Structure formats: structure tokens, C-alpha cells
Amino acid sequence: MDPVVFLVQCLNAVQYGLLLFLVASGLTLIFGIMGVINLAHGSFYMIGAYMAYALAPLVEQTLGGGFFTTLAVSIVASVALGYLLEWAFFSYLYEREHLQQVLMTYALILVFEETRSILVGNDVHGVQAPEWLAGTLPLGELMTYPVYRLFISAVCVALVLALFWVITRTRLGMTVRAGASNREMVQAMGVDIKFLYRVVFSAGVALAALAGAIAAPVSSVYPGMGNQVLIVCFVVVVIGGIGSIRGALVAALLVGFVDTFGAVFFPQAAGVLVYLLMAAILLWRPEGLFRTV
Amino acid sequence: MRDLSSRVVPAVIAGLALAAFPMFGGKFAIDLVTKIMILAIFALSLELLVGQTGLVCFGHAAFLGIAAYTAALLTPQSGPAPLLALLPAAVLAAGGYALAVGALSLRTRGIYFIMVTLAFAQMAYYVFHDTKLGGGSDGIYVYYRPVLSVGDWQPFDLDGGHTFYYFVLVFLAFTFALLGFLVRSRFGRALAGIRVNEQRMRAAGFATYGYKLAAFVLAGMLAGLAGFLYALKDGFVSPELLSWHQSGAVLIMIILGGLGSLRGAVVGAFAFVLLQELFQSEAVFGALAQHWQLTLGFAIIACVALMPDGIVGAGRQFGRRVANLRRLRNA
Amino acid sequence: MPESRAGEVLLRASRVSRSFGGLKAVDDVSVAVRQGTVHAVIGTNGAGKSTLINLLCGEIQASQGTVELLGHDVSRWSQPRRAQAGLGRSYQRNTIYAPFTVFENCRLSAQARLQRPWAWFTPASSCATTCAAASHALERTGLAAQAHLIAGTLSHGQKRQLEIAMCLATGPRVLVLDEPLAGMGAEESERMLALLEGLKAEHAILLVEHDMGAVFRVSDEITVMVNGRVIATGAPEEIRANAEVQTAYLGEEGAN
């Protein structure tokens, strides 16, 4: 394989993996700390992307801003959405059985999808990247690489570092880690568990929505995008181990590489390779690569 | 344990009602009830897994779809296939995939199991959706329903009159009876024990992995039976049969009907399909009928939140209240 | 299975160790349980008793050392396999099948010895062998009158009795009992101790208990564990007199 082509594929793999990590980290945290399996998590990714598309004209009219302002508004909106959802809906799911959680959050997907359908319709849309990021960088003699994709990776890396800093260096992060390995103990120690849950949940929603929003110029905005990303995130969480952020990162990058290079070498089997990877890891480590307990 | 006759009699009455139905229903209604009966077999197979053994599987549609595709792929374009070959082939294909998926998935527990079964179903979905194996996203046709021939004699023709309806009804009765015996047998009681406390079962000496795998494969084969019938019904199979919406739908059916009861699975299948028809009806919902999945979503949330024991459970509670009132009045 | 002579070692752990991450939960522990005796294992919380029981029963594997059951090396055997070989266990928390009847709890446990999973068309309740084993176990533990009640509705003491009954229903040779007296009142404890005395003759019993009075009354041998290691093993009088044991353990609990 030509080294430049190889480099391009590596960059694509890293970018895809990092985006997956943003979504999967929320999923694994919400399950690890609150014990809730949230099938609707992919919908937040979809909501972020559709917000990037639908809010752009509004933002331009009222605030006079462009892409980044829309992004900021989307983040604020998704945090608010997360807060509201946790208070109104998810807090009732904490003590319920897995089957009930699965069905309730599955129903939530239906509600989100149809609401989106009513509000914005079912068409595929494109989102424009801002001008100064829309160019390409030359790689080697013949190839170029889109600057925007590098921007996505840069934002993701920044978020990964920020997330790790919060988790390992702040009190909030410490409480989150403690809650992931022993929920009851954290409660018994008098931490305001309700507030913690709301913060974690909103953060998870915001991360997923942000991922959707910044990916929108590259992946475009289409109805099935939430469900697609959700299932791959399940694979990431299973491989990485529930509740482990480190595991989610390693697994997301692994999935990114397998998927990207798999599509190059085995185009027919592209969709299936990730599941074969999962199957192989399950044979070796049924609890995922990095268990929290 | 309740009296055996109180279980058998309602089932027999329901069976007779279903047998008599074609005399009263129009073409659309008979078609709908046929579809419901096939989905009832599908729901019963999942009830064995979820209700009896406690294994929440979110990828059950894979077995439905694999059997359907097997039936479609093995039916030649030139003429019908033999029933005695096609039916086992479809069921065994589903069972084979269940064996592979089960062997791997059952190494995981709880939430992992749910996610892993979903992922393996998606894998099967992509195989049929993306590859040329079965016509891709357009689906494929089943050109002829299979025939049963003993020498030169053909006992029935699946294309004639209401034959297919009764064909499906017989299989529904068979599945219901089989599972009815199964849950009361030693195997069934062991599965129930695994559901309630698997650790305890292991401590007593049961090799629980084997039991769970057996239940998984059996459930997969029964789902395959439903898939086989589904393919024959409309003569068309599409990858959507393996989608997780299908897996979600069958889970909703058994919760709606009432988890932990075979009757609940059948009732749930009826209730779910009829609700879907209701939500899609413009006469009742007007413009919202287009977005029937929204109404369905809210209905599911309401059902899980307000009727955790499903229709059968609610019926039992109602019966108890009536009995109590009667007792108070007579006291 | 040949009758074992009184005094023969039926269950033995030889120098077993098990660590969790950096914590050595069980460190070079050896225990031998003889036919016709009750061997008690005592120690403070965190001494490694639960881990030791899990190692003996096969719920977790030892990283070092061997476990022998009825003469076989079962160190690599899974828990169900050890149970089939004659090892019965009761748990500290109630692990009864709450939705089933008391009778069904025992019958299902007994079914482990006569599984017949392929007999789909015969109802489980018609099996004479498992029903007889269940009735016998219930009589032994004094729960025969409660046979048709739902297990979840029993009192705590009755649930502990059911724990033992389920263990007996499988017809084990060796019993490993984890705090059978936990949460019991005086009268119920008396009954349980009488039961243990009665079971002693035909079984080898390993008992983990916190109730020192009961331990000294019913045991023939006592092993004391502290921080994962065995600090003393011997007859009850020896243990009571052992200075190290007194300071490490009995002194805190208040010797009887």
C-alpha cells in the first residue's frame, strides 16, 4: 500500500474512532454510574447533527453568527435537553429491570425519530463547514486531505484530554469514578447523587450531540444516523468494558481502524468486520478489555 | 399450581375460535390474523428465552430473518420445493446461527448480553442488506409455496382456499402445546430456576451454560419456524425482517401480553398488531396516522410504566378484585 | 460410593492462595474436614473466610494450592461439577427461589442429581425421586408443614432453614455452611444447632460462623483466620487457650 494512502486511511480511522469515543463515552458512563442502558443515546447524536443543520439559519438571523455560534447554541440546547430528560424520564428508570429500561428507551427512539420527522422531515441534508476550514492540505505529491477532518480530530482530541483531566484531576471526576465502581457507597457517603446523575447525563448527551454536530459536514444529516452509530457504540462499550472511559477510547480507536482498513481490504464484508472483532474479543475476554471492577 | 383444566380449556376455546374465524372474516381480516398467528409463534419463542429463562435477547429477529431467507433462497424460480426439505432447512439454518451466537453471547451477562445479541443481529442484517446473498436491500421473492408430496399424492395445496391459514394455525397450536409441556418439565423448571437465581442452580450442581444454550437454540429454531411461515405468507422477504425494530417489536409483544405466561405471548402478538393497525388508521388519528410510531412510542412507555404485568397480569388482578368484591358482598 | 470411615478427610484445602489485584485475600491456607465432624472457620471481617469458602466450592479458582474432595483433586473443577461429586453449600444471604413454593425449592435442588433435561413431556412434579428427596429434606429441617407456602413469604429464620434444606436435598457428603445462624433468634438458633448435631454423623461439615457460643458448642475442630492466613487450628479448648487467638480475635469479640 502506498504510504500516503496508508496515512490517509490512518487519519480517517483516528477521526472515526475519536468521534465514536465521544458518543460511546456518554453511553458507558451513563450505564456505569446510573446503571441505565440507554438505547436512545444514538438519537442524541442525530439530534446534534440535525441541530447543526436546522439551527444555522436561525442563528444567522438572530445572533448573526455562523458555524461556531450554531455549535455553541447546539451544545447549550443539548445540555438543557439532557437535564430535562434526566429529570422527567430517566430518573424513573434507575431502579427498573434491564428489560424495562430497554423497552422504555427504545420507545424514546421512536418518539425522537418521529418528532424529528414532524419538525424537520426525512430528507438528507448537507451542512456547510466554515470557509476557513473547508480547504485541503497537500499530502505527498498527489494526494490532499480535507482540513475539516483534521479539525474534527483536533476537537475530539481536545475533548478527550479535557475529559481525562476532569475525570482524574477534579473532585467531580473522582466522584464519577467512585460512582462507577460502587454506586451505593457513593450514595451512602452523602454525595448529592441526584445532582451528580443529572450532570453526568447532561454531559453524556452534550458529548453525543456535539459529535453529531461536528461530524455533520462530513457525514451529512440523515434519518438513520442515530441508530447506526448506536449499535457501533454498543460494540465499543462491550469491547472496552462497561464504565471504563479508558476502555471506551481504546475500543473506539480499535473499531475505527478495523472499520476503515476493513473497508479498504474487504469491501464486501465491511459492515460485518466490526462484529467479528467483537466476537473475537468476547471469546478471549467476556467482560471487555478494561473492567471497572 | 393452578388446576390444569383452567389452563387448557381457555386455550382450546381460543384455538376453536381461530379455527372458525375464516368462516366469518373477510380477506383482509384473514390475512391479518394469519400474520398475527405467525408473530404469535415468534413471540412464544422469545417468551421461552426471556420469560422462562430470564435471558433478555434483543436480536431475536435474526433467527426469523435467516429462516425466511433460507426458505426464499432454496425455493427455485422454476417450481415449488419439497416441504419436508424446505421446512427443516429453514429451521436448522436459524438454529445453527442461534448455536453460534448463543455460544458466544452466553459467555456474557446482563447488559452485555443484551448489547451483544443486538450486535450479532445487526451483523446478520448487514449480511443480507449489503451483500448480493439475497437481493440486497430490495429483498427477494419466494416464487412458489412448497408442496408436500407422498409419492404422487399431495394431501393439501398451500395456495388453495384457506389452507395456508390452517397450516399456520396448526403450527401455532403445536408451538403452544410444545412449550406448554416444556415449561412444566424438568428442563423447564431448571430454566425457571436459572432465571430466579442462576448462582444457586450452579451450587446445586446444574451446568447452567448448557441449559441456557439449549434454550437459546430452541428459541432460535422456533423463531425460524415463524420466519419460514412469514416468507411463505407474502412470498417476499426483505432485510427489514432482521432489523432491530423487528427485535424490539417482539419484545414489546411479550411485555404487552404479560411476561412469564405463554398465553401472554399470544395475547401480546394480537394486541400489538391490532394497536399498530389502530395507530395507522387515519379514520381514528387523522394526520397523526402518518407518524404512528410516535403514538406507538408513547403507548409502549405507558404500558411498561402502568401495566408492568401486561394484559394477562391486569386481567388476573381484575379477576382477583371481582372475587374480593363478591366475597365482601356475601360476607 | 463406598461408605467412608469416621474420621476420614472428605474435604481438604492444601496451601491455597488467592489474590484480587494487590490484595491477598487468602494466603497459604490449609484446612481438612473429616467425616463425622464439624470444622468451624472463624475470623474477623475481612479475614478471608468468604473467599476461602468460594475457593472450596469452586465459585472462584485458587491461584495456588489444591482442593481435594472425597479423594479427587477438584482444584480445576467448576462449581456444578463439585456439587455433583457431593459438595453442598449454603449461603450467608438467603439464596432461596422466592417465587416458588418451599417444596419446589427443595425439589428443584434435588433435581440436580436426576436432571433428565430431554424428558420434555413428563411434568417435573411427577418425578418420585426428587419429590421424595425434597420431602425428606423438609422433614429433616422441620419445614414439612410449610411445604406449600411461597418461599418469599417465610420468616427470616424459616428462610435460613430452607437454605439448609435445599443444600440437603441434593444428598451431599460434605456440607459447607456460611453463617447459617445469621439473623436468627435464640430459639431458632437452638433448632439449627440441634440439626447440625444430627447431621454430623453422616456428613463432614465446614462451618463459618460469628456466633462464638454456637461455634464452641458444636465444633470438633476450629481454624482461626486473620488477614487471609491461618493463625491457629485445633480442638476448641486449645483454641480458647491460644494466646495469639485471644489477642487477635476473641479478645475483641469477648470470649464466652
mmCIF file with all atom_site columns, C-alpha atoms in Angstrom, chain B residues 7 112 135 184 295:
data_model
loop_
_atom_site.group_PDB
_atom_site.id
_atom_site.type_symbol
_atom_site.label_atom_id
_atom_site.label_alt_id
_atom_site.label_comp_id
_atom_site.label_asym_id
_atom_site.label_entity_id
_atom_site.label_seq_id
_atom_site.pdbx_PDB_ins_code
_atom_site.Cartn_x
_atom_site.Cartn_y
_atom_site.Cartn_z
_atom_site.occupancy
_atom_site.B_iso_or_equiv
_atom_site.pdbx_formal_charge
_atom_site.auth_seq_id
_atom_site.auth_comp_id
_atom_site.auth_asym_id
_atom_site.auth_atom_id
_atom_site.pdbx_PDB_model_num
ATOM 1 C CA . ARG B 1 7   ? -55.209 -23.613 31.633 1.00 0.00 ? 7   ARG B CA 1
ATOM 2 C CA . TYR B 1 112 ? -23.555 -7.142  27.899 1.00 0.00 ? 112 TYR B CA 1
ATOM 3 C CA . GLY B 1 135 ? -31.012 -9.393  -3.423 1.00 0.00 ? 135 GLY B CA 1
ATOM 4 C CA . ARG B 1 184 ? -43.684 -27.930 33.303 1.00 0.00 ? 184 ARG B CA 1
ATOM 5 C CA . THR B 1 295 ? -48.117 7.152   19.185 1.00 0.00 ? 295 THR B CA 1
#
